[in-house]
């Protein structure tokens, strides 16, 4: 089997010269590129669709260790907006800024087209961080995960079986330390993470209320996803009264996907020894300056634990979670709702849309169909 | 032995009528009373010294279960300011508002003058919540702790051997989960809690830097209390640069006694998996509106745990802590600095002073001398 070294059209002349012309293959590659740093609400025009190419070149076995992916699905994750702002990249944080002119990166599902890494072979399906483009060269594929259970919709690996699913699982069970009978509030509850947190909470015998931005989503939470109750936060103009109505005795666990004023108000409604899992802050990413949180003194008076987390720290829990999730999906004990936009060219509008609540369920972009996989997935 | 029922001069005529005149004893009782709810920086004139009396009346044994204390020392604790504001008393929180016209309450040390509670007898020394007055009737003394080790300065039971000591101990060891070699920042480091946290951090083999409001306190931190370094925050006009200078690799643990802008800036200087123990917010108690905290997104990017606590939740750890602290004090391994104001009439100015950094070490008010105890304490 030939091994290829894969890289964008430009550069690496030195390496190129060592190769024979007939060992190269040029492939068209549409890409979504960040045009400039974004300030305020992001717009489609902050990104652009570019036509590029990828050149595949045979390389000596194992010389590079990269893989070339054909991207199938891309996740529209709220944190991506944060990476579009100019800000100091803090040492060791995973959320450094994208560079203007470069291809966006995010979680996705792809098929290995070529590999010079011993852990991956042609045809493998993987999920992990990839580029917003048709083909991505991943120089260091250590952060990619091989897909073991393929007879589910592959897009699920951008959601329930990928980062958001693991985030919901570790965020709820590891960070929130839930107990039967406790009261849980989940914001952005119809999103990829929130919809799962609500279902996990019900499995634990908790009382769970979610909030979302439309009636359709509220109905989804109540009727399909099993939340005890749900409300449309856009129709509630006195959040204090709303929280008092749904949680007259207070909130044991707040699973925070939004931050900002909601977090600030929730602090006043927490119970003693409450826990706040800080999962995301979608309300803040498009603001020039994050809103100030004024009620942190509640952390003392109520002895609250507030903890941020990233699923990346819990790789050791992936296998047990995936087995659980697959079994629950197959048994109908977990439901998962996604909103799929078709075609890479629609990725910018899909991403912008999540900040306006346009999606119902996890927003995904389908970059390419894989027909055989599509048929398999129907067997679920 | 006679048992007394003790209550203020006014009221309870029904009970009074049952008693003989000669079974009563009237005692003068100076008190510090809250005049009105405080807004903004508190002033001495927000409190007033009142002359009152306490009447002691013999009661059938065990009928009430209260104790009468002669107060010896009172603690000037920053959280008391919080209780002087008008605010909604939240269910289950310990920090409800004082009532205007009523005697201030706080931690103190007292001697039992009379008791109808089976756990306490005349002559017992105790610490716990008492009134800012010469004599306090404690109807339910379950929250008082008997002083076991008396051959130390009794005032220490408002500090190193009382609430602040236990807060430092549980806050550092239980909430911060420190590890050898970690970097620790302590704000308000010369206060009752901070000075102990720094010493505990050194015992753990950590690198610890404290901040305080005067050169004298900074010298104390460096030369007497064993901090690796210290700075006067009033002389540092660029806290970001200051923190970068003392913590070029970032902060593992922030022991927060001040809240506000300091907390906000520290969030940007925390290391991955850092911990913030939220112990107090002295910078905020006198503000009409707490300052907004804008950098909570760092909780996610750096997976920080931020946790509030009250020592009252850790009563089970009192015995082990007290034994440790007494042994360390006697062995000279722990040093404790306090600032004693003499006389109840000076209590208001002492309390106001802590919000302007006037005290060096824990601010205490001596209400009464107990000569025999004073001599004993010199044996330490």
XYZ file of C-alpha atoms in Angstrom:
760
model
C 0.000 0.000 0.000
C 1.248 3.451 -0.893
C 1.687 5.972 1.879
C 1.047 9.607 1.096
C 2.183 12.842 2.604
C -0.632 15.327 2.282
C -0.391 19.081 2.492
C -1.970 22.204 1.034
C -1.017 23.442 -2.429
C 1.743 25.782 -1.315
C 5.147 25.150 0.184
C 7.441 22.356 1.377
C 9.388 22.478 -1.862
C 12.272 20.570 -0.375
C 10.103 17.587 0.320
C 8.372 17.911 -3.027
C 11.613 17.647 -4.945
C 12.218 14.182 -3.548
C 9.037 12.860 -5.056
C 8.162 11.654 -8.437
C 5.553 13.606 -10.391
C 3.388 10.514 -10.812
C 3.295 9.963 -7.072
C 1.276 13.183 -6.592
C -2.458 13.565 -6.687
C -4.230 16.939 -6.548
C -7.684 17.097 -5.016
C -10.070 20.104 -4.989
C -10.830 21.259 -1.475
C -13.491 23.796 -0.522
C -12.743 25.504 2.769
C -14.380 27.909 5.233
C -11.838 30.544 6.193
C -12.005 33.176 8.943
C -11.735 36.523 7.170
C -10.881 38.651 10.192
C -11.249 38.718 13.951
C -14.860 39.169 14.919
C -16.135 41.793 17.310
C -19.741 41.696 18.475
C -22.280 39.365 16.904
C -20.705 37.240 14.222
C -22.032 37.397 10.666
C -21.779 35.066 7.715
C -19.517 37.609 6.061
C -16.929 37.127 8.784
C -16.171 33.835 7.019
C -15.657 32.992 3.369
C -15.803 29.935 1.178
C -12.498 29.361 -0.616
C -11.556 26.906 -3.287
C -8.249 25.267 -2.620
C -6.522 21.996 -3.331
C -4.817 19.288 -1.352
C -1.879 17.477 -2.839
C -1.302 13.892 -1.852
C 2.220 12.575 -2.190
C 3.600 9.161 -1.465
C 5.986 9.254 1.439
C 8.155 6.635 3.064
C 6.142 4.637 5.556
C 5.750 6.286 8.946
C 7.801 9.345 8.035
C 5.183 11.900 9.082
C 2.473 10.196 11.034
C -0.359 12.304 9.658
C -3.709 11.316 8.253
C -5.824 12.796 5.477
C -9.503 12.953 6.298
C -12.492 13.270 4.061
C -14.786 15.305 6.288
C -18.364 14.043 6.533
C -19.934 16.099 9.338
C -18.917 19.246 11.180
C -20.300 20.456 14.499
C -21.457 24.037 15.031
C -20.267 24.439 18.605
C -20.863 27.734 20.453
C -17.304 27.891 21.814
C -16.040 28.362 18.237
C -17.227 31.967 18.367
C -14.891 32.557 21.286
C -11.963 31.447 19.119
C -12.875 34.087 16.512
C -12.157 36.988 18.860
C -8.716 38.450 19.209
C -7.536 37.704 22.688
C -4.411 36.637 24.432
C -3.906 32.935 24.143
C -3.416 31.862 27.712
C -0.825 29.244 28.417
C -2.212 25.782 28.400
C -5.787 26.648 27.548
C -7.363 24.763 24.701
C -9.339 27.720 23.433
C -6.778 29.861 21.623
C -7.832 32.218 18.836
C -8.140 31.167 15.210
C -5.904 33.072 12.812
C -7.582 35.267 10.211
C -7.060 33.757 6.784
C -6.941 30.235 8.177
C -9.482 27.455 7.915
C -11.864 27.164 10.888
C -11.371 24.164 13.100
C -13.893 22.276 15.122
C -15.228 18.876 16.023
C -16.225 16.716 13.106
C -16.536 13.221 11.710
C -14.382 12.044 8.849
C -13.138 9.058 6.940
C -9.434 8.338 6.671
C -8.366 8.630 3.030
C -4.695 8.098 3.639
C -2.604 7.520 6.723
C 1.022 7.295 7.631
C 0.178 6.877 11.310
C 0.278 3.350 12.702
C -3.028 3.729 14.585
C -5.086 4.699 11.549
C -5.675 3.042 8.216
C -7.522 3.953 5.041
C -11.254 3.632 5.499
C -11.257 4.218 9.253
C -14.049 6.466 10.509
C -12.929 8.960 13.125
C -14.205 11.910 15.142
C -12.279 14.777 16.693
C -10.895 18.173 15.771
C -10.755 18.667 12.023
C -10.945 21.556 9.562
C -14.006 23.227 8.093
C -13.177 21.939 4.634
C -13.767 18.929 2.444
C -10.421 17.303 3.138
C -8.210 17.898 6.147
C -4.651 16.961 6.666
C -4.241 16.183 10.364
C -0.496 16.219 11.031
C -0.869 14.853 14.542
C -3.881 12.549 14.733
C -3.435 11.638 18.404
C -6.524 13.722 19.137
C -8.709 11.757 16.733
C -10.855 8.919 18.011
C -11.669 5.875 15.948
C -15.372 5.218 15.613
C -16.121 1.790 17.009
C -19.888 1.707 16.689
C -20.768 2.712 13.128
C -24.351 1.522 12.864
C -25.687 4.773 14.231
C -26.010 8.061 12.344
C -22.403 9.125 11.973
C -23.377 12.717 12.702
C -24.021 11.562 16.278
C -20.251 11.630 16.755
C -20.425 15.419 16.606
C -23.022 15.249 19.388
C -24.309 12.557 21.677
C -21.394 10.232 20.878
C -18.800 12.993 20.651
C -17.698 16.048 22.591
C -21.156 17.336 23.642
C -22.281 13.910 24.812
C -19.171 13.336 26.867
C -19.405 16.906 28.187
C -22.984 16.285 29.314
C -21.996 12.993 30.923
C -18.913 14.154 32.817
C -20.396 17.582 33.499
C -23.464 16.115 35.088
C -22.148 13.020 36.822
C -18.582 14.087 37.670
C -18.910 17.848 38.202
C -22.463 18.146 39.564
C -22.405 15.091 41.889
C -26.193 14.689 41.520
C -28.356 12.900 44.060
C -31.814 11.422 43.602
C -34.551 13.960 44.225
C -32.431 17.036 43.615
C -33.636 19.975 41.531
C -31.770 20.772 38.316
C -31.925 23.768 36.019
C -30.423 23.474 32.539
C -30.077 26.528 30.314
C -29.841 26.226 26.525
C -31.522 22.932 27.242
C -32.397 21.950 23.682
C -28.777 22.176 22.554
C -26.411 19.287 22.049
C -25.299 19.199 25.687
C -28.440 20.424 27.448
C -30.847 17.876 25.981
C -28.648 15.070 27.305
C -28.145 16.606 30.740
C -31.911 16.710 31.167
C -32.236 13.057 30.257
C -29.380 12.037 32.566
C -31.056 14.017 35.356
C -34.289 12.098 34.865
C -32.386 8.790 34.915
C -30.998 9.875 38.316
C -34.500 10.560 39.647
C -34.025 14.327 39.718
C -36.520 17.096 38.944
C -35.273 18.969 35.893
C -36.392 22.162 34.218
C -34.859 23.502 31.023
C -34.976 26.814 29.233
C -34.766 27.497 25.508
C -35.550 30.263 23.035
C -38.690 29.116 21.202
C -42.007 27.391 21.844
C -40.982 24.578 19.517
C -37.935 23.841 21.664
C -39.884 24.096 24.900
C -42.368 21.553 23.534
C -39.489 19.332 22.533
C -38.039 19.483 26.051
C -41.351 18.628 27.672
C -42.765 16.146 25.207
C -39.852 14.347 23.651
C -36.861 14.799 25.934
C -38.623 14.100 29.228
C -37.885 17.317 31.127
C -40.295 17.836 34.020
C -40.881 21.346 32.785
C -39.418 23.949 30.468
C -39.812 27.617 29.649
C -39.062 30.038 26.837
C -36.672 32.521 28.432
C -37.503 35.105 25.772
C -41.056 35.246 27.068
C -40.073 35.484 30.733
C -39.251 39.072 31.580
C -38.696 38.515 35.289
C -36.254 35.662 35.571
C -36.309 35.870 39.377
C -40.051 35.215 39.411
C -39.696 32.483 36.799
C -37.034 30.647 38.778
C -39.094 31.039 41.944
C -42.064 29.503 40.127
C -40.191 26.460 38.861
C -37.938 26.092 41.906
C -39.866 27.334 44.956
C -37.365 25.553 47.231
C -34.323 26.556 45.197
C -31.937 24.899 42.755
C -29.528 22.142 43.786
C -27.695 21.969 40.466
C -27.378 24.543 37.716
C -25.946 23.216 34.485
C -24.867 26.464 32.858
C -24.592 26.662 29.096
C -25.226 30.396 28.795
C -23.458 32.458 31.510
C -24.208 36.193 31.873
C -27.373 37.531 33.492
C -28.929 34.080 33.741
C -26.010 32.814 35.798
C -26.112 35.954 37.925
C -29.794 35.493 38.755
C -29.479 31.752 39.310
C -26.831 32.391 41.982
C -29.584 33.973 44.096
C -31.811 30.923 43.676
C -29.329 28.197 44.492
C -29.803 26.011 47.530
C -27.213 25.543 50.263
C -24.389 23.314 49.002
C -25.559 23.737 45.425
C -23.324 22.999 42.465
C -22.878 24.903 39.238
C -21.282 23.137 36.288
C -19.895 25.824 34.013
C -20.218 24.165 30.632
C -20.578 27.108 28.281
C -21.466 30.793 28.052
C -23.254 31.143 24.715
C -24.844 34.449 25.784
C -21.409 36.012 26.145
C -19.338 34.996 23.138
C -20.668 37.714 20.854
C -20.352 40.526 23.395
C -17.453 42.934 23.244
C -17.163 42.791 27.030
C -18.603 39.923 29.068
C -21.420 40.934 31.402
C -20.406 41.396 35.036
C -21.559 38.798 37.533
C -22.538 40.489 40.785
C -23.906 37.741 42.993
C -20.836 35.624 43.680
C -21.163 36.337 47.399
C -23.850 33.634 47.268
C -20.998 31.175 46.798
C -20.095 31.827 50.428
C -23.500 32.212 52.049
C -24.716 29.044 50.330
C -21.406 27.218 50.158
C -21.726 26.660 46.420
C -19.211 24.843 44.274
C -18.878 26.318 40.794
C -16.664 24.427 38.421
C -15.629 24.721 34.813
C -14.687 21.658 32.823
C -13.767 20.421 29.380
C -14.568 16.936 28.168
C -10.979 16.703 26.893
C -9.852 16.072 30.480
C -12.009 12.969 30.738
C -10.727 10.819 27.892
C -10.497 7.898 30.300
C -14.293 7.944 30.586
C -14.944 7.815 26.830
C -15.259 4.016 26.595
C -17.701 3.638 29.474
C -19.767 6.573 28.272
C -19.898 5.394 24.662
C -21.034 1.935 25.676
C -23.725 3.401 27.903
C -24.891 5.886 25.287
C -24.993 3.336 22.473
C -26.982 0.910 24.614
C -29.383 3.601 25.747
C -29.833 4.885 22.200
C -30.575 1.394 20.929
C -32.915 0.738 23.827
C -34.716 4.022 23.273
C -33.782 5.273 26.746
C -31.895 8.228 25.279
C -33.295 10.443 22.571
C -31.132 12.765 20.536
C -32.245 15.646 18.362
C -30.083 17.280 15.727
C -30.533 19.894 13.059
C -28.528 19.158 9.937
C -27.536 21.772 7.367
C -26.495 20.362 4.014
C -23.272 21.357 2.312
C -20.115 23.077 3.455
C -21.268 26.291 1.773
C -24.088 26.480 4.324
C -21.775 26.060 7.308
C -21.323 29.803 8.008
C -25.062 30.491 8.181
C -25.567 27.398 10.332
C -22.902 28.573 12.754
C -24.279 32.115 12.896
C -27.758 30.670 13.425
C -26.954 28.969 16.724
C -26.392 32.370 18.331
C -29.909 33.367 17.312
C -31.537 30.126 18.386
C -32.371 29.071 14.816
C -31.446 25.439 15.354
C -33.669 22.883 17.018
C -31.318 20.365 18.560
C -27.621 20.121 17.880
C -26.600 22.042 14.751
C -24.509 19.930 12.393
C -23.232 20.506 8.852
C -23.174 17.580 6.458
C -20.132 18.012 4.213
C -20.430 14.767 2.281
C -22.690 11.753 2.073
C -21.235 8.333 2.478
C -23.899 6.191 0.925
C -22.884 2.854 2.373
C -22.666 4.402 5.814
C -26.040 6.035 5.353
C -27.631 2.668 4.646
C -25.906 1.112 7.653
C -27.105 3.902 9.878
C -30.699 3.118 8.988
C -30.269 -0.238 10.697
C -30.181 1.425 14.097
C -26.795 25.775 93.228
C -29.319 28.338 92.100
C -30.422 28.395 88.482
C -31.324 31.711 86.924
C -33.432 32.750 84.024
C -31.813 35.772 82.478
C -33.444 38.280 80.162
C -33.249 41.978 79.319
C -34.863 44.573 81.564
C -38.177 44.752 79.739
C -41.051 42.321 79.487
C -42.036 38.776 80.441
C -44.172 40.085 83.316
C -46.059 36.808 83.563
C -42.898 34.939 84.400
C -41.684 37.720 86.688
C -44.752 37.539 88.877
C -43.980 33.967 89.800
C -40.628 34.866 91.273
C -39.616 36.255 94.594
C -38.048 39.719 94.636
C -34.919 38.411 96.369
C -34.346 35.853 93.618
C -33.640 38.649 91.128
C -30.359 40.342 90.415
C -30.025 43.342 88.132
C -26.733 43.828 86.312
C -25.680 46.860 84.226
C -25.026 45.912 80.620
C -23.403 48.178 78.024
C -24.334 47.225 74.478
C -23.418 48.125 70.884
C -26.611 48.547 68.906
C -27.096 48.900 65.142
C -28.814 52.275 64.646
C -30.014 51.738 61.102
C -29.244 49.725 57.998
C -25.960 50.812 56.502
C -25.468 51.808 52.892
C -21.970 52.386 51.540
C -18.960 52.554 53.840
C -19.950 51.978 57.445
C -19.208 54.667 60.033
C -18.949 54.600 63.807
C -22.186 56.572 63.937
C -24.058 53.675 62.356
C -23.752 52.050 65.777
C -24.357 53.379 69.263
C -23.354 52.489 72.795
C -26.396 51.885 74.978
C -26.663 51.346 78.696
C -29.017 48.561 79.543
C -29.456 45.972 82.270
C -29.766 42.244 82.503
C -31.988 40.708 85.148
C -31.065 37.328 86.503
C -33.845 35.291 88.063
C -33.719 31.879 89.592
C -35.631 29.364 87.541
C -36.433 25.713 88.059
C -33.545 23.589 86.920
C -33.424 22.908 83.183
C -36.559 24.890 82.435
C -35.016 27.117 79.743
C -31.705 25.702 78.721
C -30.026 29.072 78.238
C -26.730 30.413 79.496
C -25.668 33.875 80.590
C -22.232 34.869 79.357
C -19.877 37.507 80.607
C -18.242 38.535 77.337
C -14.451 38.801 77.398
C -13.432 39.236 73.748
C -15.311 40.071 70.586
C -14.066 39.520 67.032
C -14.266 42.223 64.378
C -15.069 40.002 61.431
C -15.524 41.526 57.952
C -18.672 39.526 57.207
C -20.462 41.501 59.973
C -20.696 44.470 57.623
C -22.703 42.331 55.230
C -25.246 41.726 57.982
C -25.709 45.484 58.421
C -27.165 45.947 54.950
C -30.810 45.525 54.264
C -31.198 42.528 52.035
C -33.463 39.585 51.640
C -32.599 36.892 54.122
C -32.237 33.851 51.956
C -33.563 30.579 53.248
C -30.970 28.580 55.065
C -28.116 31.059 54.787
C -26.312 31.937 57.972
C -25.746 35.539 57.024
C -29.114 37.198 57.532
C -29.381 40.907 58.258
C -29.148 42.380 61.770
C -32.224 44.323 62.869
C -31.802 48.067 63.455
C -32.152 48.759 67.172
C -30.783 45.352 68.119
C -27.433 44.436 69.632
C -24.781 43.375 67.122
C -23.856 39.724 67.149
C -20.585 38.093 66.299
C -17.983 35.615 67.383
C -16.616 36.105 70.864
C -15.198 34.507 73.964
C -17.114 34.515 77.229
C -17.367 33.015 80.665
C -20.541 31.269 81.752
C -22.075 33.212 84.667
C -25.191 31.136 84.926
C -26.534 28.154 83.050
C -29.675 26.125 82.935
C -28.287 23.992 80.096
C -26.943 20.591 81.034
C -23.791 20.977 78.889
C -22.623 24.208 80.510
C -21.878 25.169 84.083
C -20.895 28.357 85.873
C -17.280 29.231 85.202
C -17.036 27.468 81.836
C -15.138 29.384 79.174
C -16.771 29.263 75.769
C -16.461 30.686 72.274
C -19.102 31.154 69.609
C -21.738 33.625 68.529
C -22.517 36.136 71.280
C -23.709 39.734 71.556
C -21.687 42.942 71.360
C -22.388 43.719 75.007
C -20.991 43.022 78.446
C -23.389 40.203 79.265
C -25.273 38.073 76.789
C -28.151 35.763 77.367
C -27.803 32.905 74.889
C -31.188 31.171 74.830
C -29.908 28.263 72.750
C -26.249 27.612 73.529
C -25.870 24.642 71.172
C -23.703 26.871 68.989
C -21.261 27.641 71.796
C -18.076 25.622 72.125
C -16.449 24.915 75.461
C -12.834 26.000 75.637
C -10.696 22.987 76.406
C -7.236 24.501 76.253
C -7.246 27.621 78.432
C -3.534 28.239 78.850
C -3.348 30.283 75.686
C -4.478 33.887 75.262
C -8.250 33.549 75.391
C -8.594 36.083 72.597
C -7.137 33.410 70.290
C -10.575 31.784 70.357
C -11.826 34.688 68.247
C -9.038 33.909 65.802
C -6.573 31.105 65.358
C -8.492 28.805 67.714
C -11.936 29.986 66.624
C -13.837 30.631 63.427
C -11.010 32.241 61.399
C -8.541 29.481 62.310
C -10.952 26.736 61.368
C -11.891 28.651 58.209
C -8.224 28.858 57.213
C -7.714 25.178 57.967
C -10.749 23.778 56.154
C -10.576 26.416 53.432
C -7.000 25.549 52.621
C -6.854 21.815 53.187
C -10.422 20.785 52.329
C -11.446 23.302 49.678
C -8.122 24.047 47.963
C -6.754 20.468 47.876
C -3.160 21.785 47.935
C -0.193 19.824 46.659
C 3.481 20.302 47.451
C 5.154 22.791 45.128
C 1.970 24.575 44.088
C 1.724 28.366 43.895
C -0.688 30.120 46.248
C -1.943 33.680 46.336
C -3.655 34.935 49.509
C -5.386 38.305 49.569
C -5.943 40.213 52.819
C -3.080 38.029 53.938
C -2.359 39.707 57.267
C -5.917 39.197 58.496
C -7.076 36.508 60.884
C -7.631 33.927 58.150
C -4.984 34.972 55.622
C -1.993 34.865 57.969
C -2.816 31.241 58.816
C -3.426 30.165 55.225
C 0.070 31.394 54.360
C 1.601 29.395 57.173
C -0.362 26.266 56.260
C 0.794 26.704 52.662
C 4.434 26.775 53.770
C 3.889 23.649 55.899
C 2.657 21.944 52.706
C 5.783 22.969 50.805
C 3.961 25.469 48.605
C 5.129 28.840 47.291
C 2.908 31.510 48.807
C 2.539 35.224 48.166
C 0.238 37.478 50.146
C -1.108 40.962 49.646
C -2.006 43.552 52.274
C -2.626 47.286 52.553
C 0.474 48.689 54.297
C 4.242 48.288 54.350
C 4.050 47.202 57.989
C 1.772 44.304 57.083
C 3.875 43.342 54.089
C 6.940 43.212 56.349
C 4.995 41.109 58.815
C 4.039 38.643 56.093
C 7.601 38.300 54.858
C 9.525 38.476 58.111
C 7.303 36.986 60.764
C 4.674 34.876 59.041
C 6.971 33.126 56.581
C 5.326 34.074 53.287
C 7.711 33.649 50.334
C 6.799 37.130 49.224
C 4.198 39.831 49.758
C 3.092 43.100 48.226
C 1.161 46.217 49.178
C -1.766 46.207 46.755
C -2.288 49.922 47.283
C 1.091 50.586 45.710
C 0.554 48.266 42.768
C -1.424 50.071 40.109
C -1.264 47.314 37.519
C -2.416 44.157 39.257
C -1.975 42.116 36.059
C 1.725 43.017 35.945
C 2.071 42.414 39.684
C 0.561 38.954 39.486
C 2.706 38.169 36.456
C 5.775 39.206 38.432
C 5.017 37.037 41.464
C 3.459 34.171 39.510
C 5.161 34.009 36.094
C 3.806 30.468 35.615
C 0.373 31.256 37.054
C -1.508 30.583 40.273
C -2.580 27.102 41.347
C -4.609 28.231 44.353
C -6.209 31.572 45.102
C -7.431 31.970 48.661
C -9.833 34.863 48.211
C -10.622 37.095 51.152
C -11.461 40.210 49.140
C -13.514 39.479 45.994
C -14.169 42.240 43.442
C -11.554 43.449 40.948
C -8.814 41.374 42.556
C -10.776 38.182 42.015
C -11.576 39.260 38.460
C -7.913 39.807 37.594
C -6.743 36.649 39.366
C -9.088 34.577 37.175
C -6.882 35.507 34.219
C -3.742 34.379 36.039
C -4.920 31.005 37.289
C -3.295 27.834 36.054
C -5.154 24.950 34.467
C -7.086 23.012 37.130
C -6.615 25.838 39.612
C -8.777 26.179 42.692
C -10.286 29.282 44.239
C -11.467 29.132 47.836
C -14.029 31.888 48.280
C -13.543 32.771 51.921
C -14.610 36.409 52.062
C -15.175 39.538 49.988
C -14.063 42.387 52.230
C -13.693 44.760 49.259
C -17.393 44.403 48.484
C -19.289 44.648 51.757
C -19.354 48.444 51.848
C -20.358 48.885 48.211
C -23.949 49.662 47.315
C -23.700 47.242 44.388
C -21.063 44.502 44.223
C -18.561 44.926 41.406
C -19.191 42.788 38.343
C -16.869 39.862 37.691
C -16.186 39.566 33.972
C -13.640 36.790 33.616
C -15.588 33.727 34.683
C -15.082 32.192 31.245
C -11.644 31.311 32.588
C -13.409 28.744 34.747
C -14.019 26.775 31.558
C -10.824 27.367 29.617
C -8.743 26.516 32.668
C -11.145 24.060 34.318
C -11.106 25.954 37.590
C -13.015 24.958 40.687
C -14.308 27.936 42.677
C -15.939 27.117 45.954
C -17.453 29.049 48.809
C -17.429 27.650 52.312
C -18.240 28.422 55.929
C -16.373 26.877 58.815
C -19.744 26.139 60.437
C -20.095 23.167 58.054
C -16.916 21.573 59.388
C -17.651 21.196 63.086
C -16.497 17.589 62.896
C -12.990 18.861 62.158
C -12.792 21.194 65.168
C -11.137 18.695 67.532
C -8.388 17.647 65.129
C -7.718 21.228 64.120
C -7.608 22.535 67.684
C -5.148 19.861 68.738
C -2.936 20.623 65.756
C -3.109 24.374 66.275
C -2.416 24.203 70.016
C 0.580 21.943 69.449
C 1.931 24.116 66.665
C 1.430 27.278 68.711
C 3.257 25.768 71.668
C 6.012 24.453 69.423
C 6.382 27.831 67.740
C 5.482 26.358 64.345
C 2.477 28.655 64.030
C 2.603 32.358 64.746
C -0.507 34.426 65.295
C -0.817 38.191 65.230
C -3.737 40.104 66.659
C -4.615 43.728 67.220
C -6.578 44.267 70.414
C -8.771 47.298 71.088
C -9.616 47.832 74.720
C -13.176 48.369 75.927
C -16.572 47.777 74.396
C -16.908 51.513 73.727
C -14.072 51.201 71.216
C -15.671 48.317 69.367
C -17.399 50.451 66.682
C -14.191 52.224 65.671
C -12.302 48.925 65.688
C -14.906 47.381 63.385
C -14.929 50.366 61.046
C -11.120 50.296 61.019
C -10.831 46.853 59.473
C -12.407 48.172 56.274
C -9.651 50.778 56.056
C -6.823 48.408 56.876
C -6.110 50.035 60.250
C -5.544 46.746 62.042
C -2.346 44.744 61.917
C -3.380 41.142 62.462
C -6.785 40.001 63.593
C -8.825 42.845 65.107
C -10.256 41.912 68.499
C -12.099 43.919 71.164
C -11.358 43.180 74.810
C -14.581 43.667 76.748
C -13.329 42.551 80.173
C -10.145 41.322 81.782
C -10.164 38.056 83.610
C -7.095 38.372 85.779
C -6.593 34.717 86.651
C -6.961 33.794 82.991
C -4.529 36.496 82.023
C -1.890 35.078 84.324
C -2.492 31.569 83.025
C -2.166 32.747 79.479
C 1.317 34.019 80.212
C 2.379 30.418 80.818
C 2.060 29.630 77.119
